[in-house]
Amino acid sequence: MNYEAVIGLEVHVQIKTHSKVFTRVGAGFGHEPNTLTDPVVLALPGTLPVMNKAALDAIIKAGLLLGCDIAPVCKWDRKQYFYPDSPKNYQISQYDQPICLGGAVEIELPGAARNVMGEHKKIPLTRIHLEEDVGKLNHHATDSLVDYNRAGTPLMEIVSEPAMHTAEEAFAYLTSIRNTMIYGGISDCDMEKGQLRCDANISIRPIGEKKLGTKVELKNLNSISYVRDGIAHEIKRQLAVVAAGGKLVQETRDYDGVAGTSQSLRSKEMAHDYRYFPDPDLMPVHVDETWKAELRRACPELPFDKQRRLIADYQIPYTITSVLIPDRALSDFFEATAQLAGPGRSQAVGNWIANDLLRELGAAKLPLSASKISAANLAALIQLIDAGTLLNAAAKEVFATMFATGEAPAVIVARLGLASAPTDAGELEAWCRESIAANAKALAEFKSGKDSAINAFKGPIMKAAKGKANPKLVDETLRRLLAEA
Amino acid sequence: MSAPLHFQTIAELSAKLAAGQLSAVELTQAIIARTKAVEPRVHAFNSFDEADALDQAAASDARRSAGQSAGALDGIPVGLKDVIAVAGQPLTASSKMLANFVSPYDATVTQKLQRAGAVLHGRLNCDEFAMGSSTENSAFGPSSNPWDLTRTPGGSSGGSAAALAAGAAVATLGSDTGGSIRQPAALCGLVGLKPTYGLISRYGLIAYASSLDQIGPFARTVEDAAIMLGAIAGHDPRDSTSFKTVIPDYRAELKTRRGPWKLGVPKEYFGAGLDPEVGAAVEKAIAFYRSQGCEIREVSLPHTPYCLDTYYIIATAEASSNLARYDGIRYGHRTSAAKDLLEVYQKSRAEGFGDEVKRRIILGTYVLSSGYYDAYYLRAQKVRTLIRQDFLNAYREVDALITPTSPIPAFKLGEKSADPLAMYLCDIYTIGVNLAGLPALSLPCGFTQSGLPIGLQLIGQPFREADLLATAHAYEQAHGWNTQFPSL
Amino acid sequence: MSQPAELNIDRVAELSRLALTPEEKTRFAAQLGSILGHIEQLAKVDVTGIEPTAHAFPLNNVWAADVAQPGLAVSAALLNAPAQRDHMIVVPKVVD
């Protein structure tokens, strides 16, 4: 019997706001322990929550980006359970009236080859809701230490339908969410900083079976690769159990990314009964059309939409877009430069950015925002090359200088004397005639229809010109003379 | 003949302070002396800091000398129920759970009183976590009623009432979730006001039942209550349930708002369980209003029999959640006998909470638990809508409602503590008001033959405290109940 | 009056993290049983078509601008901590 895996992902995205979701103390990462707390965060007696407007804006924007229905009315519920990282021993969340319903995440699977765009799919979502993050537990030999800096940070929970079937799809799904959230300015999605977290629900069933099999929840998938590897490992494990005639048990398992193994978490002594009820300290949220329209205006183009548009409008290859798209600023820089450089030069623009600029940035360990090369200057450089004023070797040198100093290419070219010399027309014609006269074989071949024979004349001409003749002019002059000859 | 200093009103004392006849330090010294004299018998306070109170009084005098008096409350000693946070002071909720807890922050009402110049004098005893009607649930021992020390002052704000009645404060704050200001006010012969839900900020009030709790003043007169209300009412951005509404000058409005009013008498509030002396005193008060030209109408609040049950489901549900944070982890009592995390929770809470608190947590957890939410909590919230509708329907015909506050006068210490249900019945006339979110006050309307105070409750319309106060003021001005004091 | 079949006091005590002695369990079960018996009368009320009251005077969209304010210094935050080390709260080792 053939089985298929069914995977649903619960992804938590930390929203990048200045203050926490239900109180105004600062939110952040990497601070000294318990320095980002206030009476509300610590759940001191008598404290009350107040919603953060920016967190609401962010989640509605996320919902709009992912094609969700934004609920006209939503509310807050208390999810009750005792744990040291949860100061109130309830988490303010949304239970039966989440702010976003439905929606979908577009994913791209690996193509047949590196330069071939892979299949695109849309993974449907169930819902997205807003809740507060919990503190951090640091485990030691005989005790644990609790840091509440993270407690109260706004967290989006994105729940997918159980609609993925491979670890690869899960990896693509997480990548897509990350790119979309970064584009939207909603989160930096740095998994190392806990800004993007993922739990997976995995089951298997015979192909053709509609009912879902026994579900296993997989936790501690704290890098994107671990998500893929952990899911792949779990699918294998489940298949092996079934193949050996065993029965799968509904459980939670903890993935060890280093060892590549998972183990069952000791089943909790008590089953969770979250006793959800509407939080009496908070008022409902009403989202009207005006608010949605305002946020829609602030929504960027989605990464995949942008990718498709760049390929169609600029005719740049897929491989270049794959490099540009994940960084919104980089792809914006590409467009700005391509617009300035003019039609027919987009591929050159793409190459310079994807290869040369990224290389320079990488070597200098700088982000794009620190680059001194403006779109106008890069466009100008490409125009110079295209006009033949600047030859390739010289162009590389100019680019390196542009990166170092931020100067315009023309200024650098002039200072370093790198221009292909403005060629005297008479002198050029003389060199051309000499070269033609000196190479009867090439002349005969050219006359008989071999166009590439023209290149044989160019070497001696360039030598005579000390490498500084404008190749375009050389070619034009040769052809004119050859036509007459 | 003027009453001794410790029985004078805010109005009288602030006039004397303004006229330079009295200094704030002298006044505070008098109150402290009185407190020391009566405390061994009344036990209204969990703690008070004499030096700190005198410092505040000195600061008040300095302000006044510099011509920067903050107003009517400047230099007036005010006691706070030990559930209202004052930075640097204990905040115990009269519970072992918080016996050593010191608040690092101020409640909003604390800041408002400080800006008004009040001398915050002491932490007042109450039923543990505001759960009770007699102050016998305090982990630090009950308070006694100054009118009869063998009796309770009521609860849960029993200490706030007892202190004021005994002259150990000039005004106090309490909190009211099901009657915890009004009932002690009635039992101690004081004015006690619960405002409209949302009028006074709950930021810094230890939460019992979030959708029912409100802070409110105890005072000797309606005018004093108006002064206190004006100082602490108003929208607070730190409390998402607080209302943006114009706060009138309640004290000034007392002079300009006059009757007659249409008063409703809910027939369900005069049935079985009402002590005959209490009933008679309230009838007399109704007759007084009638003699002043007020139209008196019998009204019906048909869902009254369900108020108690509705309250006990909603309040305990919310309380069970609000008290989850008391776990011995970040603050409060932590057991020394835990072998693992689970025992830290279970034992800290078992050791820290008293019986009534445990009972309400258990009941509240039960009514929210899986399978029972619809039958209990959700249903109770629907019945609450009907209860509220009853009041709003009545207000189509009348301006305010007039009822007894407590069905009985002050009862003996120990009399009801064996039977929780008997204790809950103390609140039958006050509870509906919290469910409906309405303002209400209790004011003295007589004494029993044995000299125990009787309270009259007036229930008003949402955010119309000025009318409510004026209606009460009219009665008070024609009667001298508040010129009698316990012979402590 | 004895504990109604519904109230499983062990389960509820578990959920609310309260360690109860056997005596307390019996006593509370009896007391709560009588209260629950009283509460049962709510079942008689006709609530068809009635909305629950979530808030006495409902408001919506009550929020604050996303401006960070200063919080508590670590010393104030841990002022009442029963056990602390390295500026963090100490709890018995937690096994996830």
mmCIF file with all atom_site columns, N, CA and C in Angstrom, chain A residues 421-475:
data_model
loop_
_atom_site.group_PDB
_atom_site.id
_atom_site.type_symbol
_atom_site.label_atom_id
_atom_site.label_alt_id
_atom_site.label_comp_id
_atom_site.label_asym_id
_atom_site.label_entity_id
_atom_site.label_seq_id
_atom_site.pdbx_PDB_ins_code
_atom_site.Cartn_x
_atom_site.Cartn_y
_atom_site.Cartn_z
_atom_site.occupancy
_atom_site.B_iso_or_equiv
_atom_site.pdbx_formal_charge
_atom_site.auth_seq_id
_atom_site.auth_comp_id
_atom_site.auth_asym_id
_atom_site.auth_atom_id
_atom_site.pdbx_PDB_model_num
ATOM 1   N N  . ALA A 1 421 ? 39.954 55.431 -26.128 1.00 0.00 ? 421 ALA A N  1
ATOM 2   C CA . ALA A 1 421 ? 40.289 56.753 -26.680 1.00 0.00 ? 421 ALA A CA 1
ATOM 3   C C  . ALA A 1 421 ? 39.315 57.162 -27.765 1.00 0.00 ? 421 ALA A C  1
ATOM 4   N N  . PRO A 1 422 ? 38.960 58.483 -27.801 1.00 0.00 ? 422 PRO A N  1
ATOM 5   C CA . PRO A 1 422 ? 38.107 58.929 -28.923 1.00 0.00 ? 422 PRO A CA 1
ATOM 6   C C  . PRO A 1 422 ? 38.943 58.793 -30.208 1.00 0.00 ? 422 PRO A C  1
ATOM 7   N N  . THR A 1 423 ? 38.481 57.947 -31.013 1.00 0.00 ? 423 THR A N  1
ATOM 8   C CA . THR A 1 423 ? 39.341 57.561 -32.141 1.00 0.00 ? 423 THR A CA 1
ATOM 9   C C  . THR A 1 423 ? 39.268 58.578 -33.295 1.00 0.00 ? 423 THR A C  1
ATOM 10  N N  . ASP A 1 424 ? 40.435 58.979 -33.785 1.00 0.00 ? 424 ASP A N  1
ATOM 11  C CA . ASP A 1 424 ? 40.498 59.866 -34.970 1.00 0.00 ? 424 ASP A CA 1
ATOM 12  C C  . ASP A 1 424 ? 39.956 59.056 -36.143 1.00 0.00 ? 424 ASP A C  1
ATOM 13  N N  . ALA A 1 425 ? 39.014 59.586 -36.830 1.00 0.00 ? 425 ALA A N  1
ATOM 14  C CA . ALA A 1 425 ? 38.360 58.802 -37.891 1.00 0.00 ? 425 ALA A CA 1
ATOM 15  C C  . ALA A 1 425 ? 39.339 58.454 -39.010 1.00 0.00 ? 425 ALA A C  1
ATOM 16  N N  . GLY A 1 426 ? 40.186 59.404 -39.314 1.00 0.00 ? 426 GLY A N  1
ATOM 17  C CA . GLY A 1 426 ? 41.153 59.167 -40.386 1.00 0.00 ? 426 GLY A CA 1
ATOM 18  C C  . GLY A 1 426 ? 42.143 58.079 -40.012 1.00 0.00 ? 426 GLY A C  1
ATOM 19  N N  . GLU A 1 427 ? 42.632 58.241 -38.799 1.00 0.00 ? 427 GLU A N  1
ATOM 20  C CA . GLU A 1 427 ? 43.601 57.272 -38.273 1.00 0.00 ? 427 GLU A CA 1
ATOM 21  C C  . GLU A 1 427 ? 42.994 55.869 -38.263 1.00 0.00 ? 427 GLU A C  1
ATOM 22  N N  . LEU A 1 428 ? 41.773 55.813 -37.821 1.00 0.00 ? 428 LEU A N  1
ATOM 23  C CA . LEU A 1 428 ? 41.090 54.528 -37.725 1.00 0.00 ? 428 LEU A CA 1
ATOM 24  C C  . LEU A 1 428 ? 40.941 53.909 -39.110 1.00 0.00 ? 428 LEU A C  1
ATOM 25  N N  . GLU A 1 429 ? 40.544 54.752 -40.055 1.00 0.00 ? 429 GLU A N  1
ATOM 26  C CA . GLU A 1 429 ? 40.344 54.235 -41.402 1.00 0.00 ? 429 GLU A CA 1
ATOM 27  C C  . GLU A 1 429 ? 41.651 53.687 -41.967 1.00 0.00 ? 429 GLU A C  1
ATOM 28  N N  . ALA A 1 430 ? 42.714 54.402 -41.649 1.00 0.00 ? 430 ALA A N  1
ATOM 29  C CA . ALA A 1 430 ? 44.036 53.963 -42.124 1.00 0.00 ? 430 ALA A CA 1
ATOM 30  C C  . ALA A 1 430 ? 44.383 52.609 -41.544 1.00 0.00 ? 430 ALA A C  1
ATOM 31  N N  . TRP A 1 431 ? 44.198 52.450 -40.221 1.00 0.00 ? 431 TRP A N  1
ATOM 32  C CA . TRP A 1 431 ? 44.493 51.168 -39.569 1.00 0.00 ? 431 TRP A CA 1
ATOM 33  C C  . TRP A 1 431 ? 43.659 50.036 -40.181 1.00 0.00 ? 431 TRP A C  1
ATOM 34  N N  . CYS A 1 432 ? 42.389 50.409 -40.480 1.00 0.00 ? 432 CYS A N  1
ATOM 35  C CA . CYS A 1 432 ? 41.502 49.376 -41.032 1.00 0.00 ? 432 CYS A CA 1
ATOM 36  C C  . CYS A 1 432 ? 41.990 48.920 -42.404 1.00 0.00 ? 432 CYS A C  1
ATOM 37  N N  . ARG A 1 433 ? 42.322 49.925 -43.242 1.00 0.00 ? 433 ARG A N  1
ATOM 38  C CA . ARG A 1 433 ? 42.778 49.567 -44.599 1.00 0.00 ? 433 ARG A CA 1
ATOM 39  C C  . ARG A 1 433 ? 44.007 48.699 -44.519 1.00 0.00 ? 433 ARG A C  1
ATOM 40  N N  . GLU A 1 434 ? 44.952 49.103 -43.648 1.00 0.00 ? 434 GLU A N  1
ATOM 41  C CA . GLU A 1 434 ? 46.195 48.340 -43.490 1.00 0.00 ? 434 GLU A CA 1
ATOM 42  C C  . GLU A 1 434 ? 45.893 46.910 -43.098 1.00 0.00 ? 434 GLU A C  1
ATOM 43  N N  . SER A 1 435 ? 44.991 46.767 -42.167 1.00 0.00 ? 435 SER A N  1
ATOM 44  C CA . SER A 1 435 ? 44.690 45.429 -41.651 1.00 0.00 ? 435 SER A CA 1
ATOM 45  C C  . SER A 1 435 ? 44.040 44.568 -42.728 1.00 0.00 ? 435 SER A C  1
ATOM 46  N N  . ILE A 1 436 ? 43.125 45.162 -43.481 1.00 0.00 ? 436 ILE A N  1
ATOM 47  C CA . ILE A 1 436 ? 42.469 44.419 -44.569 1.00 0.00 ? 436 ILE A CA 1
ATOM 48  C C  . ILE A 1 436 ? 43.502 44.006 -45.595 1.00 0.00 ? 436 ILE A C  1
ATOM 49  N N  . ALA A 1 437 ? 44.331 44.975 -45.931 1.00 0.00 ? 437 ALA A N  1
ATOM 50  C CA . ALA A 1 437 ? 45.367 44.711 -46.963 1.00 0.00 ? 437 ALA A CA 1
ATOM 51  C C  . ALA A 1 437 ? 46.301 43.591 -46.514 1.00 0.00 ? 437 ALA A C  1
ATOM 52  N N  . ALA A 1 438 ? 46.533 43.514 -45.217 1.00 0.00 ? 438 ALA A N  1
ATOM 53  C CA . ALA A 1 438 ? 47.513 42.540 -44.717 1.00 0.00 ? 438 ALA A CA 1
ATOM 54  C C  . ALA A 1 438 ? 46.923 41.147 -44.573 1.00 0.00 ? 438 ALA A C  1
ATOM 55  N N  . ASN A 1 439 ? 45.647 40.971 -44.753 1.00 0.00 ? 439 ASN A N  1
ATOM 56  C CA . ASN A 1 439 ? 45.063 39.652 -44.474 1.00 0.00 ? 439 ASN A CA 1
ATOM 57  C C  . ASN A 1 439 ? 44.107 39.230 -45.598 1.00 0.00 ? 439 ASN A C  1
ATOM 58  N N  . ALA A 1 440 ? 44.704 38.794 -46.702 1.00 0.00 ? 440 ALA A N  1
ATOM 59  C CA . ALA A 1 440 ? 43.892 38.438 -47.872 1.00 0.00 ? 440 ALA A CA 1
ATOM 60  C C  . ALA A 1 440 ? 43.004 37.241 -47.589 1.00 0.00 ? 440 ALA A C  1
ATOM 61  N N  . LYS A 1 441 ? 43.520 36.345 -46.795 1.00 0.00 ? 441 LYS A N  1
ATOM 62  C CA . LYS A 1 441 ? 42.742 35.117 -46.491 1.00 0.00 ? 441 LYS A CA 1
ATOM 63  C C  . LYS A 1 441 ? 41.419 35.475 -45.814 1.00 0.00 ? 441 LYS A C  1
ATOM 64  N N  . ALA A 1 442 ? 41.536 36.323 -44.785 1.00 0.00 ? 442 ALA A N  1
ATOM 65  C CA . ALA A 1 442 ? 40.333 36.721 -44.058 1.00 0.00 ? 442 ALA A CA 1
ATOM 66  C C  . ALA A 1 442 ? 39.367 37.454 -44.969 1.00 0.00 ? 442 ALA A C  1
ATOM 67  N N  . LEU A 1 443 ? 39.952 38.285 -45.899 1.00 0.00 ? 443 LEU A N  1
ATOM 68  C CA . LEU A 1 443 ? 39.113 39.037 -46.826 1.00 0.00 ? 443 LEU A CA 1
ATOM 69  C C  . LEU A 1 443 ? 38.294 38.087 -47.696 1.00 0.00 ? 443 LEU A C  1
ATOM 70  N N  . ALA A 1 444 ? 39.011 37.077 -48.201 1.00 0.00 ? 444 ALA A N  1
ATOM 71  C CA . ALA A 1 444 ? 38.327 36.120 -49.070 1.00 0.00 ? 444 ALA A CA 1
ATOM 72  C C  . ALA A 1 444 ? 37.211 35.405 -48.291 1.00 0.00 ? 444 ALA A C  1
ATOM 73  N N  . GLU A 1 445 ? 37.507 34.994 -47.081 1.00 0.00 ? 445 GLU A N  1
ATOM 74  C CA . GLU A 1 445 ? 36.499 34.277 -46.272 1.00 0.00 ? 445 GLU A CA 1
ATOM 75  C C  . GLU A 1 445 ? 35.289 35.163 -45.990 1.00 0.00 ? 445 GLU A C  1
ATOM 76  N N  . PHE A 1 446 ? 35.584 36.418 -45.653 1.00 0.00 ? 446 PHE A N  1
ATOM 77  C CA . PHE A 1 446 ? 34.487 37.350 -45.365 1.00 0.00 ? 446 PHE A CA 1
ATOM 78  C C  . PHE A 1 446 ? 33.612 37.528 -46.596 1.00 0.00 ? 446 PHE A C  1
ATOM 79  N N  . LYS A 1 447 ? 34.293 37.707 -47.754 1.00 0.00 ? 447 LYS A N  1
ATOM 80  C CA . LYS A 1 447 ? 33.551 37.943 -49.001 1.00 0.00 ? 447 LYS A CA 1
ATOM 81  C C  . LYS A 1 447 ? 32.690 36.745 -49.377 1.00 0.00 ? 447 LYS A C  1
ATOM 82  N N  . SER A 1 448 ? 33.214 35.564 -48.970 1.00 0.00 ? 448 SER A N  1
ATOM 83  C CA . SER A 1 448 ? 32.437 34.370 -49.343 1.00 0.00 ? 448 SER A CA 1
ATOM 84  C C  . SER A 1 448 ? 31.267 34.138 -48.362 1.00 0.00 ? 448 SER A C  1
ATOM 85  N N  . GLY A 1 449 ? 31.094 35.019 -47.382 1.00 0.00 ? 449 GLY A N  1
ATOM 86  C CA . GLY A 1 449 ? 29.914 34.912 -46.517 1.00 0.00 ? 449 GLY A CA 1
ATOM 87  C C  . GLY A 1 449 ? 30.197 34.605 -45.056 1.00 0.00 ? 449 GLY A C  1
ATOM 88  N N  . LYS A 1 450 ? 31.435 34.369 -44.691 1.00 0.00 ? 450 LYS A N  1
ATOM 89  C CA . LYS A 1 450 ? 31.748 34.049 -43.285 1.00 0.00 ? 450 LYS A CA 1
ATOM 90  C C  . LYS A 1 450 ? 31.893 35.363 -42.503 1.00 0.00 ? 450 LYS A C  1
ATOM 91  N N  . ASP A 1 451 ? 30.876 35.731 -41.813 1.00 0.00 ? 451 ASP A N  1
ATOM 92  C CA . ASP A 1 451 ? 30.845 37.025 -41.130 1.00 0.00 ? 451 ASP A CA 1
ATOM 93  C C  . ASP A 1 451 ? 31.891 37.116 -40.008 1.00 0.00 ? 451 ASP A C  1
ATOM 94  N N  . SER A 1 452 ? 32.116 36.000 -39.371 1.00 0.00 ? 452 SER A N  1
ATOM 95  C CA . SER A 1 452 ? 33.047 36.026 -38.235 1.00 0.00 ? 452 SER A CA 1
ATOM 96  C C  . SER A 1 452 ? 34.475 36.267 -38.665 1.00 0.00 ? 452 SER A C  1
ATOM 97  N N  . ALA A 1 453 ? 34.727 36.191 -39.957 1.00 0.00 ? 453 ALA A N  1
ATOM 98  C CA . ALA A 1 453 ? 36.079 36.463 -40.450 1.00 0.00 ? 453 ALA A CA 1
ATOM 99  C C  . ALA A 1 453 ? 36.482 37.892 -40.163 1.00 0.00 ? 453 ALA A C  1
ATOM 100 N N  . ILE A 1 454 ? 35.528 38.753 -39.935 1.00 0.00 ? 454 ILE A N  1
ATOM 101 C CA . ILE A 1 454 ? 35.833 40.168 -39.673 1.00 0.00 ? 454 ILE A CA 1
ATOM 102 C C  . ILE A 1 454 ? 36.684 40.315 -38.417 1.00 0.00 ? 454 ILE A C  1
ATOM 103 N N  . ASN A 1 455 ? 36.508 39.368 -37.501 1.00 0.00 ? 455 ASN A N  1
ATOM 104 C CA . ASN A 1 455 ? 37.244 39.463 -36.239 1.00 0.00 ? 455 ASN A CA 1
ATOM 105 C C  . ASN A 1 455 ? 38.744 39.350 -36.443 1.00 0.00 ? 455 ASN A C  1
ATOM 106 N N  . ALA A 1 456 ? 39.150 38.689 -37.504 1.00 0.00 ? 456 ALA A N  1
ATOM 107 C CA . ALA A 1 456 ? 40.589 38.521 -37.741 1.00 0.00 ? 456 ALA A CA 1
ATOM 108 C C  . ALA A 1 456 ? 41.257 39.857 -38.015 1.00 0.00 ? 456 ALA A C  1
ATOM 109 N N  . PHE A 1 457 ? 40.497 40.827 -38.515 1.00 0.00 ? 457 PHE A N  1
ATOM 110 C CA . PHE A 1 457 ? 41.092 42.143 -38.807 1.00 0.00 ? 457 PHE A CA 1
ATOM 111 C C  . PHE A 1 457 ? 41.283 42.973 -37.538 1.00 0.00 ? 457 PHE A C  1
ATOM 112 N N  . LYS A 1 458 ? 40.523 42.615 -36.497 1.00 0.00 ? 458 LYS A N  1
ATOM 113 C CA . LYS A 1 458 ? 40.412 43.534 -35.350 1.00 0.00 ? 458 LYS A CA 1
ATOM 114 C C  . LYS A 1 458 ? 41.665 43.559 -34.481 1.00 0.00 ? 458 LYS A C  1
ATOM 115 N N  . GLY A 1 459 ? 42.304 42.410 -34.345 1.00 0.00 ? 459 GLY A N  1
ATOM 116 C CA . GLY A 1 459 ? 43.481 42.328 -33.499 1.00 0.00 ? 459 GLY A CA 1
ATOM 117 C C  . GLY A 1 459 ? 44.525 43.376 -33.858 1.00 0.00 ? 459 GLY A C  1
ATOM 118 N N  . PRO A 1 460 ? 45.021 43.337 -35.094 1.00 0.00 ? 460 PRO A N  1
ATOM 119 C CA . PRO A 1 460 ? 46.043 44.328 -35.482 1.00 0.00 ? 460 PRO A CA 1
ATOM 120 C C  . PRO A 1 460 ? 45.565 45.768 -35.315 1.00 0.00 ? 460 PRO A C  1
ATOM 121 N N  . ILE A 1 461 ? 44.262 46.018 -35.564 1.00 0.00 ? 461 ILE A N  1
ATOM 122 C CA . ILE A 1 461 ? 43.743 47.382 -35.415 1.00 0.00 ? 461 ILE A CA 1
ATOM 123 C C  . ILE A 1 461 ? 43.839 47.807 -33.945 1.00 0.00 ? 461 ILE A C  1
ATOM 124 N N  . MET A 1 462 ? 43.394 46.930 -33.045 1.00 0.00 ? 462 MET A N  1
ATOM 125 C CA . MET A 1 462 ? 43.416 47.247 -31.615 1.00 0.00 ? 462 MET A CA 1
ATOM 126 C C  . MET A 1 462 ? 44.847 47.437 -31.139 1.00 0.00 ? 462 MET A C  1
ATOM 127 N N  . LYS A 1 463 ? 45.759 46.636 -31.747 1.00 0.00 ? 463 LYS A N  1
ATOM 128 C CA . LYS A 1 463 ? 47.168 46.775 -31.362 1.00 0.00 ? 463 LYS A CA 1
ATOM 129 C C  . LYS A 1 463 ? 47.663 48.145 -31.778 1.00 0.00 ? 463 LYS A C  1
ATOM 130 N N  . ALA A 1 464 ? 47.298 48.509 -32.991 1.00 0.00 ? 464 ALA A N  1
ATOM 131 C CA . ALA A 1 464 ? 47.730 49.823 -33.479 1.00 0.00 ? 464 ALA A CA 1
ATOM 132 C C  . ALA A 1 464 ? 47.117 50.911 -32.602 1.00 0.00 ? 464 ALA A C  1
ATOM 133 N N  . ALA A 1 465 ? 45.904 50.666 -32.126 1.00 0.00 ? 465 ALA A N  1
ATOM 134 C CA . ALA A 1 465 ? 45.223 51.690 -31.327 1.00 0.00 ? 465 ALA A CA 1
ATOM 135 C C  . ALA A 1 465 ? 45.590 51.601 -29.852 1.00 0.00 ? 465 ALA A C  1
ATOM 136 N N  . LYS A 1 466 ? 46.546 50.723 -29.572 1.00 0.00 ? 466 LYS A N  1
ATOM 137 C CA . LYS A 1 466 ? 46.969 50.512 -28.178 1.00 0.00 ? 466 LYS A CA 1
ATOM 138 C C  . LYS A 1 466 ? 45.769 50.148 -27.292 1.00 0.00 ? 466 LYS A C  1
ATOM 139 N N  . GLY A 1 467 ? 44.910 49.366 -27.852 1.00 0.00 ? 467 GLY A N  1
ATOM 140 C CA . GLY A 1 467 ? 43.780 48.834 -27.084 1.00 0.00 ? 467 GLY A CA 1
ATOM 141 C C  . GLY A 1 467 ? 42.665 49.831 -26.834 1.00 0.00 ? 467 GLY A C  1
ATOM 142 N N  . LYS A 1 468 ? 42.795 51.024 -27.364 1.00 0.00 ? 468 LYS A N  1
ATOM 143 C CA . LYS A 1 468 ? 41.829 52.047 -26.970 1.00 0.00 ? 468 LYS A CA 1
ATOM 144 C C  . LYS A 1 468 ? 40.832 52.416 -28.047 1.00 0.00 ? 468 LYS A C  1
ATOM 145 N N  . ALA A 1 469 ? 40.803 51.647 -29.093 1.00 0.00 ? 469 ALA A N  1
ATOM 146 C CA . ALA A 1 469 ? 39.825 51.997 -30.120 1.00 0.00 ? 469 ALA A CA 1
ATOM 147 C C  . ALA A 1 469 ? 38.442 51.559 -29.706 1.00 0.00 ? 469 ALA A C  1
ATOM 148 N N  . ASN A 1 470 ? 37.458 52.311 -30.099 1.00 0.00 ? 470 ASN A N  1
ATOM 149 C CA . ASN A 1 470 ? 36.073 51.988 -29.789 1.00 0.00 ? 470 ASN A CA 1
ATOM 150 C C  . ASN A 1 470 ? 35.644 50.803 -30.643 1.00 0.00 ? 470 ASN A C  1
ATOM 151 N N  . PRO A 1 471 ? 35.396 49.686 -30.033 1.00 0.00 ? 471 PRO A N  1
ATOM 152 C CA . PRO A 1 471 ? 35.121 48.460 -30.804 1.00 0.00 ? 471 PRO A CA 1
ATOM 153 C C  . PRO A 1 471 ? 33.967 48.622 -31.785 1.00 0.00 ? 471 PRO A C  1
ATOM 154 N N  . LYS A 1 472 ? 32.990 49.416 -31.382 1.00 0.00 ? 472 LYS A N  1
ATOM 155 C CA . LYS A 1 472 ? 31.820 49.599 -32.253 1.00 0.00 ? 472 LYS A CA 1
ATOM 156 C C  . LYS A 1 472 ? 32.236 50.320 -33.536 1.00 0.00 ? 472 LYS A C  1
ATOM 157 N N  . LEU A 1 473 ? 33.001 51.364 -33.311 1.00 0.00 ? 473 LEU A N  1
ATOM 158 C CA . LEU A 1 473 ? 33.472 52.149 -34.472 1.00 0.00 ? 473 LEU A CA 1
ATOM 159 C C  . LEU A 1 473 ? 34.357 51.303 -35.369 1.00 0.00 ? 473 LEU A C  1
ATOM 160 N N  . VAL A 1 474 ? 35.211 50.524 -34.739 1.00 0.00 ? 474 VAL A N  1
ATOM 161 C CA . VAL A 1 474 ? 36.105 49.633 -35.506 1.00 0.00 ? 474 VAL A CA 1
ATOM 162 C C  . VAL A 1 474 ? 35.268 48.739 -36.397 1.00 0.00 ? 474 VAL A C  1
ATOM 163 N N  . ASP A 1 475 ? 34.281 48.137 -35.796 1.00 0.00 ? 475 ASP A N  1
ATOM 164 C CA . ASP A 1 475 ? 33.420 47.215 -36.545 1.00 0.00 ? 475 ASP A CA 1
ATOM 165 C C  . ASP A 1 475 ? 32.698 47.928 -37.681 1.00 0.00 ? 475 ASP A C  1
#
